[in-house]
mmCIF file of C-alpha atoms in Angstrom:
data_model
loop_
_atom_site.group_PDB
_atom_site.id
_atom_site.type_symbol
_atom_site.label_atom_id
_atom_site.label_comp_id
_atom_site.label_asym_id
_atom_site.label_seq_id
_atom_site.Cartn_x
_atom_site.Cartn_y
_atom_site.Cartn_z
ATOM 1 C CA MET T 1 6.536 -89.293 -27.266
ATOM 2 C CA ALA T 2 10.131 -88.177 -27.770
ATOM 3 C CA VAL T 3 12.555 -87.726 -24.864
ATOM 4 C CA GLY T 4 15.786 -85.794 -25.254
ATOM 5 C CA VAL T 5 19.153 -86.574 -23.703
ATOM 6 C CA LEU T 6 21.638 -83.709 -23.367
ATOM 7 C CA ALA T 7 24.535 -85.032 -25.446
ATOM 8 C CA LEU T 8 27.340 -82.566 -24.751
ATOM 9 C CA GLN T 9 29.502 -84.916 -22.676
ATOM 10 C CA GLY T 10 29.230 -87.897 -20.335
ATOM 11 C CA SER T 11 27.044 -91.002 -20.346
ATOM 12 C CA PHE T 12 24.327 -89.826 -22.733
ATOM 13 C CA LYS T 13 24.567 -92.900 -24.993
ATOM 14 C CA GLU T 14 23.729 -95.220 -22.116
ATOM 15 C CA HIS T 15 20.572 -93.234 -21.336
ATOM 16 C CA ILE T 16 19.535 -93.431 -24.977
ATOM 17 C CA VAL T 17 19.966 -97.218 -24.976
ATOM 18 C CA ALA T 18 17.796 -97.504 -21.836
ATOM 19 C CA LEU T 19 15.047 -95.307 -23.300
ATOM 20 C CA ARG T 20 14.964 -97.221 -26.561
ATOM 21 C CA LYS T 21 14.799 -100.485 -24.619
ATOM 22 C CA LEU T 22 11.538 -99.114 -23.198
ATOM 23 C CA GLY T 23 10.248 -98.304 -26.669
ATOM 24 C CA VAL T 24 10.731 -94.549 -26.391
ATOM 25 C CA ASP T 25 12.049 -92.292 -29.149
ATOM 26 C CA ALA T 26 15.306 -90.875 -27.725
ATOM 27 C CA VAL T 27 16.877 -87.747 -29.223
ATOM 28 C CA GLU T 28 20.414 -86.406 -28.719
ATOM 29 C CA VAL T 29 20.293 -82.715 -27.797
ATOM 30 C CA ARG T 30 23.182 -80.351 -28.527
ATOM 31 C CA LYS T 31 21.416 -77.241 -29.823
ATOM 32 C CA PRO T 32 18.543 -75.139 -28.427
ATOM 33 C CA GLU T 33 16.277 -75.887 -31.399
ATOM 34 C CA GLN T 34 16.555 -79.635 -30.721
ATOM 35 C CA LEU T 35 14.497 -79.167 -27.551
ATOM 36 C CA SER T 36 11.455 -78.276 -29.618
ATOM 37 C CA GLY T 37 8.754 -80.920 -29.527
ATOM 38 C CA LEU T 38 10.363 -83.017 -26.793
ATOM 39 C CA SER T 39 8.212 -84.384 -23.970
ATOM 40 C CA GLY T 40 11.032 -84.665 -21.440
ATOM 41 C CA LEU T 41 14.788 -84.298 -21.027
ATOM 42 C CA ILE T 42 17.582 -86.228 -19.300
ATOM 43 C CA ILE T 43 20.795 -84.487 -18.258
ATOM 44 C CA PRO T 44 23.373 -87.285 -17.883
ATOM 45 C CA GLY T 45 26.358 -87.845 -15.652
ATOM 46 C CA GLY T 46 29.730 -86.507 -16.706
ATOM 47 C CA GLU T 47 31.998 -83.629 -15.686
ATOM 48 C CA SER T 48 29.629 -80.960 -14.425
ATOM 49 C CA THR T 49 31.875 -77.926 -15.019
ATOM 50 C CA THR T 50 32.719 -79.029 -18.566
ATOM 51 C CA MET T 51 29.074 -79.749 -19.302
ATOM 52 C CA ALA T 52 28.029 -76.312 -18.053
ATOM 53 C CA LYS T 53 30.719 -74.568 -20.120
ATOM 54 C CA LEU T 54 29.658 -76.439 -23.260
ATOM 55 C CA ALA T 55 26.021 -75.589 -22.588
ATOM 56 C CA GLU T 56 26.965 -71.923 -22.350
ATOM 57 C CA GLN T 57 29.082 -72.163 -25.497
ATOM 58 C CA TYR T 58 26.171 -73.633 -27.477
ATOM 59 C CA LYS T 59 23.772 -71.052 -25.962
ATOM 60 C CA LEU T 60 21.709 -73.811 -24.364
ATOM 61 C CA ILE T 61 21.321 -72.376 -20.860
ATOM 62 C CA PRO T 62 18.312 -70.083 -21.570
ATOM 63 C CA ALA T 63 16.582 -72.799 -23.622
ATOM 64 C CA LEU T 64 17.144 -75.414 -20.894
ATOM 65 C CA LYS T 65 15.768 -73.065 -18.241
ATOM 66 C CA ASP T 66 12.708 -72.347 -20.382
ATOM 67 C CA PHE T 67 12.207 -76.091 -20.880
ATOM 68 C CA GLY T 68 12.097 -76.617 -17.127
ATOM 69 C CA ILE T 69 9.847 -73.596 -16.516
ATOM 70 C CA SER T 70 7.402 -74.975 -19.092
ATOM 71 C CA GLY T 71 6.664 -77.847 -16.721
ATOM 72 C CA LYS T 72 8.139 -80.584 -18.870
ATOM 73 C CA PRO T 73 10.015 -83.170 -16.794
ATOM 74 C CA ILE T 74 13.791 -83.115 -16.492
ATOM 75 C CA TRP T 75 15.902 -85.837 -14.876
ATOM 76 C CA GLY T 76 19.472 -85.129 -13.855
ATOM 77 C CA THR T 77 21.888 -87.939 -12.986
ATOM 78 C CA CYS T 78 25.146 -87.191 -11.129
ATOM 79 C CA ALA T 79 26.424 -84.082 -12.978
ATOM 80 C CA GLY T 80 22.830 -83.496 -14.070
ATOM 81 C CA LEU T 81 21.798 -83.336 -10.416
ATOM 82 C CA ILE T 82 24.334 -80.561 -9.844
ATOM 83 C CA PHE T 83 23.035 -78.733 -12.924
ATOM 84 C CA LEU T 84 19.440 -78.763 -11.596
ATOM 85 C CA ALA T 85 20.244 -77.635 -8.054
ATOM 86 C CA ASP T 86 19.530 -74.115 -6.826
ATOM 87 C CA LYS T 87 22.865 -74.099 -5.008
ATOM 88 C CA ALA T 88 26.108 -76.085 -5.280
ATOM 89 C CA VAL T 89 29.129 -76.157 -2.981
ATOM 90 C CA GLY T 90 32.554 -77.698 -3.453
ATOM 91 C CA GLN T 91 32.829 -76.297 -6.974
ATOM 92 C CA LYS T 92 35.975 -75.435 -8.871
ATOM 93 C CA ILE T 93 37.265 -71.867 -8.800
ATOM 94 C CA GLY T 94 34.888 -69.684 -10.773
ATOM 95 C CA GLY T 95 31.937 -71.990 -10.193
ATOM 96 C CA GLN T 96 29.587 -73.043 -12.963
ATOM 97 C CA ALA T 97 26.222 -72.176 -14.431
ATOM 98 C CA LEU T 98 23.244 -73.862 -12.755
ATOM 99 C CA LEU T 99 19.798 -74.303 -14.274
ATOM 100 C CA GLY T 100 18.230 -74.316 -10.829
ATOM 101 C CA GLY T 101 14.639 -75.181 -9.983
ATOM 102 C CA LEU T 102 15.481 -77.969 -7.555
ATOM 103 C CA ASP T 103 15.277 -76.612 -4.007
ATOM 104 C CA CYS T 104 18.473 -78.320 -2.885
ATOM 105 C CA THR T 105 22.068 -77.640 -1.986
ATOM 106 C CA VAL T 106 24.393 -80.138 -3.655
ATOM 107 C CA HIS T 107 27.979 -80.892 -2.687
ATOM 108 C CA ARG T 108 29.756 -81.373 -6.004
ATOM 109 C CA ASN T 109 32.273 -84.037 -4.884
ATOM 110 C CA TYR T 110 30.754 -85.233 -1.623
ATOM 111 C CA PHE T 111 32.229 -88.741 -1.870
ATOM 112 C CA GLY T 112 35.698 -87.649 -2.897
ATOM 113 C CA SER T 113 37.764 -88.258 -6.016
ATOM 114 C CA GLN T 114 37.446 -90.697 -8.907
ATOM 115 C CA LEU T 115 39.251 -93.280 -6.769
ATOM 116 C CA ASN T 116 36.414 -93.089 -4.236
ATOM 117 C CA SER T 117 33.836 -94.279 -6.776
ATOM 118 C CA PHE T 118 31.795 -97.213 -5.518
ATOM 119 C CA GLU T 119 28.751 -99.383 -6.041
ATOM 120 C CA THR T 120 26.161 -100.323 -3.441
ATOM 121 C CA GLU T 121 22.605 -101.573 -3.042
ATOM 122 C CA LEU T 122 19.786 -99.376 -1.759
ATOM 123 C CA PRO T 123 16.111 -100.014 -0.939
ATOM 124 C CA ALA T 124 13.772 -99.174 -3.804
ATOM 125 C CA PRO T 125 11.515 -96.242 -2.875
ATOM 126 C CA PRO T 126 7.748 -96.912 -3.099
ATOM 127 C CA ALA T 127 7.529 -95.104 -6.446
ATOM 128 C CA LEU T 128 10.143 -97.481 -7.878
ATOM 129 C CA ALA T 129 8.778 -100.588 -6.160
ATOM 130 C CA GLU T 130 5.387 -99.999 -7.816
ATOM 131 C CA ILE T 131 7.007 -100.612 -11.193
ATOM 132 C CA GLY T 132 8.061 -104.110 -10.130
ATOM 133 C CA GLY T 133 11.310 -106.015 -9.919
ATOM 134 C CA SER T 134 13.626 -106.319 -6.939
ATOM 135 C CA GLU T 135 12.962 -104.612 -3.614
ATOM 136 C CA ASN T 136 16.431 -103.078 -3.948
ATOM 137 C CA PHE T 137 18.363 -101.389 -6.734
ATOM 138 C CA ARG T 138 22.025 -101.073 -7.666
ATOM 139 C CA ALA T 139 23.445 -97.594 -7.227
ATOM 140 C CA VAL T 140 26.687 -96.758 -9.030
ATOM 141 C CA PHE T 141 28.453 -93.666 -7.666
ATOM 142 C CA ILE T 142 31.288 -92.222 -9.782
ATOM 143 C CA ARG T 143 33.011 -89.208 -8.266
ATOM 144 C CA ALA T 144 29.522 -88.506 -7.076
ATOM 145 C CA PRO T 145 27.752 -85.488 -5.610
ATOM 146 C CA ALA T 146 25.238 -85.642 -2.775
ATOM 147 C CA ILE T 147 22.394 -83.463 -1.575
ATOM 148 C CA VAL T 148 23.321 -81.875 1.756
ATOM 149 C CA ASP T 149 20.166 -79.797 2.187
ATOM 150 C CA ALA T 150 16.673 -80.098 0.696
ATOM 151 C CA GLY T 151 13.655 -77.796 0.880
ATOM 152 C CA PRO T 152 10.260 -78.763 2.349
ATOM 153 C CA ASN T 153 8.700 -79.477 -1.052
ATOM 154 C CA VAL T 154 11.410 -81.925 -2.088
ATOM 155 C CA GLU T 155 10.476 -85.615 -1.938
ATOM 156 C CA VAL T 156 13.424 -87.740 -0.809
ATOM 157 C CA LEU T 157 13.509 -91.003 -2.764
ATOM 158 C CA ALA T 158 16.807 -92.465 -1.570
ATOM 159 C CA ALA T 159 19.401 -91.785 1.119
ATOM 160 C CA LEU T 160 22.716 -93.414 1.902
ATOM 161 C CA ASP T 161 24.371 -94.117 5.243
ATOM 162 C CA VAL T 162 27.818 -92.541 5.230
ATOM 163 C CA PRO T 163 30.077 -94.516 7.602
ATOM 164 C CA SER T 164 32.416 -92.533 9.816
ATOM 165 C CA GLY T 165 35.404 -91.311 7.831
ATOM 166 C CA GLU T 166 33.937 -92.231 4.429
ATOM 167 C CA SER T 167 32.669 -88.819 3.328
ATOM 168 C CA GLY T 168 34.962 -86.939 0.976
ATOM 169 C CA ALA T 169 33.151 -83.686 1.627
ATOM 170 C CA SER T 170 35.538 -80.822 2.277
ATOM 171 C CA SER T 171 33.288 -77.873 3.089
ATOM 172 C CA PRO T 172 32.712 -77.605 6.854
ATOM 173 C CA GLY T 173 29.582 -76.277 8.471
ATOM 174 C CA ASN T 174 26.945 -78.476 6.820
ATOM 175 C CA GLU T 175 25.143 -80.701 9.330
ATOM 176 C CA ALA T 176 24.463 -83.330 6.667
ATOM 177 C CA GLU T 177 28.200 -83.752 6.183
ATOM 178 C CA GLU T 178 28.836 -84.880 9.759
ATOM 179 C CA LYS T 179 30.370 -88.351 9.827
ATOM 180 C CA GLY T 180 28.006 -91.235 10.310
ATOM 181 C CA GLN T 181 24.967 -89.372 8.952
ATOM 182 C CA LYS T 182 22.628 -90.194 6.096
ATOM 183 C CA VAL T 183 23.042 -88.214 2.917
ATOM 184 C CA ILE T 184 20.357 -87.751 0.252
ATOM 185 C CA VAL T 185 21.093 -89.293 -3.152
ATOM 186 C CA ALA T 186 17.739 -89.181 -5.022
ATOM 187 C CA VAL T 187 14.889 -86.660 -4.968
ATOM 188 C CA ARG T 188 11.829 -85.511 -6.861
ATOM 189 C CA GLN T 189 10.225 -82.077 -6.897
ATOM 190 C CA GLY T 190 7.427 -81.166 -9.280
ATOM 191 C CA ASN T 191 8.664 -81.866 -12.804
ATOM 192 C CA LEU T 192 12.249 -82.505 -11.670
ATOM 193 C CA LEU T 193 13.879 -85.845 -10.817
ATOM 194 C CA ALA T 194 17.499 -86.109 -9.674
ATOM 195 C CA THR T 195 19.836 -88.948 -8.727
ATOM 196 C CA ALA T 196 23.443 -88.786 -7.538
ATOM 197 C CA PHE T 197 24.074 -92.258 -8.979
ATOM 198 C CA HIS T 198 24.032 -93.708 -12.513
ATOM 199 C CA PRO T 199 21.018 -95.965 -13.264
ATOM 200 C CA GLU T 200 22.008 -95.926 -16.948
ATOM 201 C CA LEU T 201 25.091 -98.013 -16.127
ATOM 202 C CA THR T 202 23.065 -100.969 -14.860
ATOM 203 C CA GLY T 203 20.623 -103.339 -16.536
ATOM 204 C CA ASP T 204 17.770 -101.908 -14.451
ATOM 205 C CA THR T 205 15.615 -99.403 -16.346
ATOM 206 C CA ARG T 206 13.110 -98.820 -13.553
ATOM 207 C CA TRP T 207 14.433 -95.311 -12.856
ATOM 208 C CA HIS T 208 13.909 -94.525 -16.539
ATOM 209 C CA SER T 209 10.388 -95.925 -16.256
ATOM 210 C CA LEU T 210 9.764 -93.759 -13.198
ATOM 211 C CA PHE T 211 10.902 -90.704 -15.148
ATOM 212 C CA LEU T 212 8.671 -91.616 -18.088
ATOM 213 C CA LYS T 213 5.686 -91.721 -15.737
ATOM 214 C CA MET T 214 6.326 -88.014 -15.165
ATOM 215 C CA VAL T 215 5.934 -87.300 -18.882
ATOM 216 C CA PRO T 216 2.367 -86.109 -19.614
ATOM 217 C CA LYS T 217 0.602 -88.349 -22.100
ATOM 218 C CA GLY T 218 -3.020 -88.985 -21.331
ATOM 219 C CA GLY T 219 -2.224 -88.518 -17.638
ATOM 220 C CA LYS T 220 0.874 -90.714 -17.614
ATOM 221 C CA ALA T 221 3.577 -91.976 -19.910
ATOM 222 C CA ASP T 222 2.982 -95.145 -21.874
ATOM 223 C CA VAL T 223 5.741 -97.450 -20.633
ATOM 224 C CA PRO T 224 5.467 -100.969 -22.105
ATOM 225 C CA VAL T 225 4.918 -103.437 -19.241
ATOM 226 C CA LYS T 226 6.815 -106.192 -21.070
ATOM 227 C CA ALA T 227 9.879 -103.966 -21.429
ATOM 228 C CA VAL T 228 9.843 -103.144 -17.715
ATOM 229 C CA GLU T 229 9.547 -106.821 -16.776
ATOM 230 C CA GLU T 230 12.416 -107.733 -19.106
ATOM 231 C CA SER T 231 14.515 -104.971 -17.602
ATOM 232 C CA ALA T 232 13.799 -106.150 -14.049
ATOM 233 C CA SER T 233 14.867 -109.676 -14.989
ATOM 234 C CA LEU T 234 18.314 -108.364 -15.988
ATOM 235 C CA ILE T 235 19.159 -107.021 -12.527
ATOM 236 C CA ARG T 236 22.103 -109.049 -11.303
ATOM 237 C CA PRO T 237 22.395 -109.863 -7.590
ATOM 238 C CA PHE T 238 24.576 -107.480 -5.604
ATOM 239 C CA THR T 239 27.775 -109.206 -4.541
ATOM 240 C CA ASP T 240 30.642 -107.051 -3.365
ATOM 241 C CA PRO T 241 31.183 -103.254 -3.408
ATOM 242 C CA LYS T 242 34.555 -103.846 -5.068
ATOM 243 C CA ASP T 243 32.882 -105.667 -7.954
ATOM 244 C CA LEU T 244 32.798 -102.821 -10.467
ATOM 245 C CA PRO T 245 32.731 -104.354 -13.965
ATOM 246 C CA VAL T 246 30.775 -101.406 -15.255
ATOM 247 C CA PHE T 247 33.798 -99.111 -14.874
ATOM 248 C CA ARG T 248 36.127 -101.154 -17.090
ATOM 249 C CA ASP T 249 34.520 -99.830 -20.271
ATOM 250 C CA ALA T 250 33.407 -96.486 -18.863
ATOM 251 C CA SER T 251 36.407 -94.494 -20.099
ATOM 252 C CA PHE T 252 34.126 -91.557 -20.824
ATOM 253 C CA LEU T 253 33.615 -91.168 -17.071
ATOM 254 C CA VAL T 254 37.280 -90.942 -16.106
ATOM 255 C CA PHE T 255 37.711 -87.269 -15.301
ATOM 256 C CA GLU T 256 40.631 -85.098 -14.363
#
């Protein structure tokens, strides 16, 4: 089984490290022909507009759409979530190309600017809890999007309470953007998985394991149990939202 990681921009290297930790052959994808033979694809976090423009430049958009239509699983994190959505709001002038397929409306910068990046702890959804490890997981949000509307066939895996005054959303009229409401940050629909946060920036590979279970291989992906247990043992206790050591070396995620 070989899983591709779109390697145009953003945190693709971190996803590759996580996949290889689980014993999976990870392939960097920059050209349409590199999608051939892959069992699944991860679209990483980064700058969504830049990523979309590079994908268009390298003529990847049609190939990526065909990959999703084929039924092979795709996981989008942060910018990747925006890429997979059927509709996005809060975009830059001119918008950006979307692969679509995920029956959601995503607010591109729901939580505000780079300075509003944060880390928190959320309850593990049942699908994640089945893999083992802690009953919670660390969620790292970096200039993050959020899902403000989801269709009836979308399974919500994680939602976040947005305290009054904390939302950076700037497009009025969406009920999910009202202060003090929950906002959706992780979903699954058919062969698509999407998270507004960055699991690849933590020591917890359970979200990668969950994605691999979506990869067809004798009914389910072969994820080494020992690797999952080792990953779960690396999860450090959540301490303080201001404790953001992961950002110190994450220069690739500092956007304009």
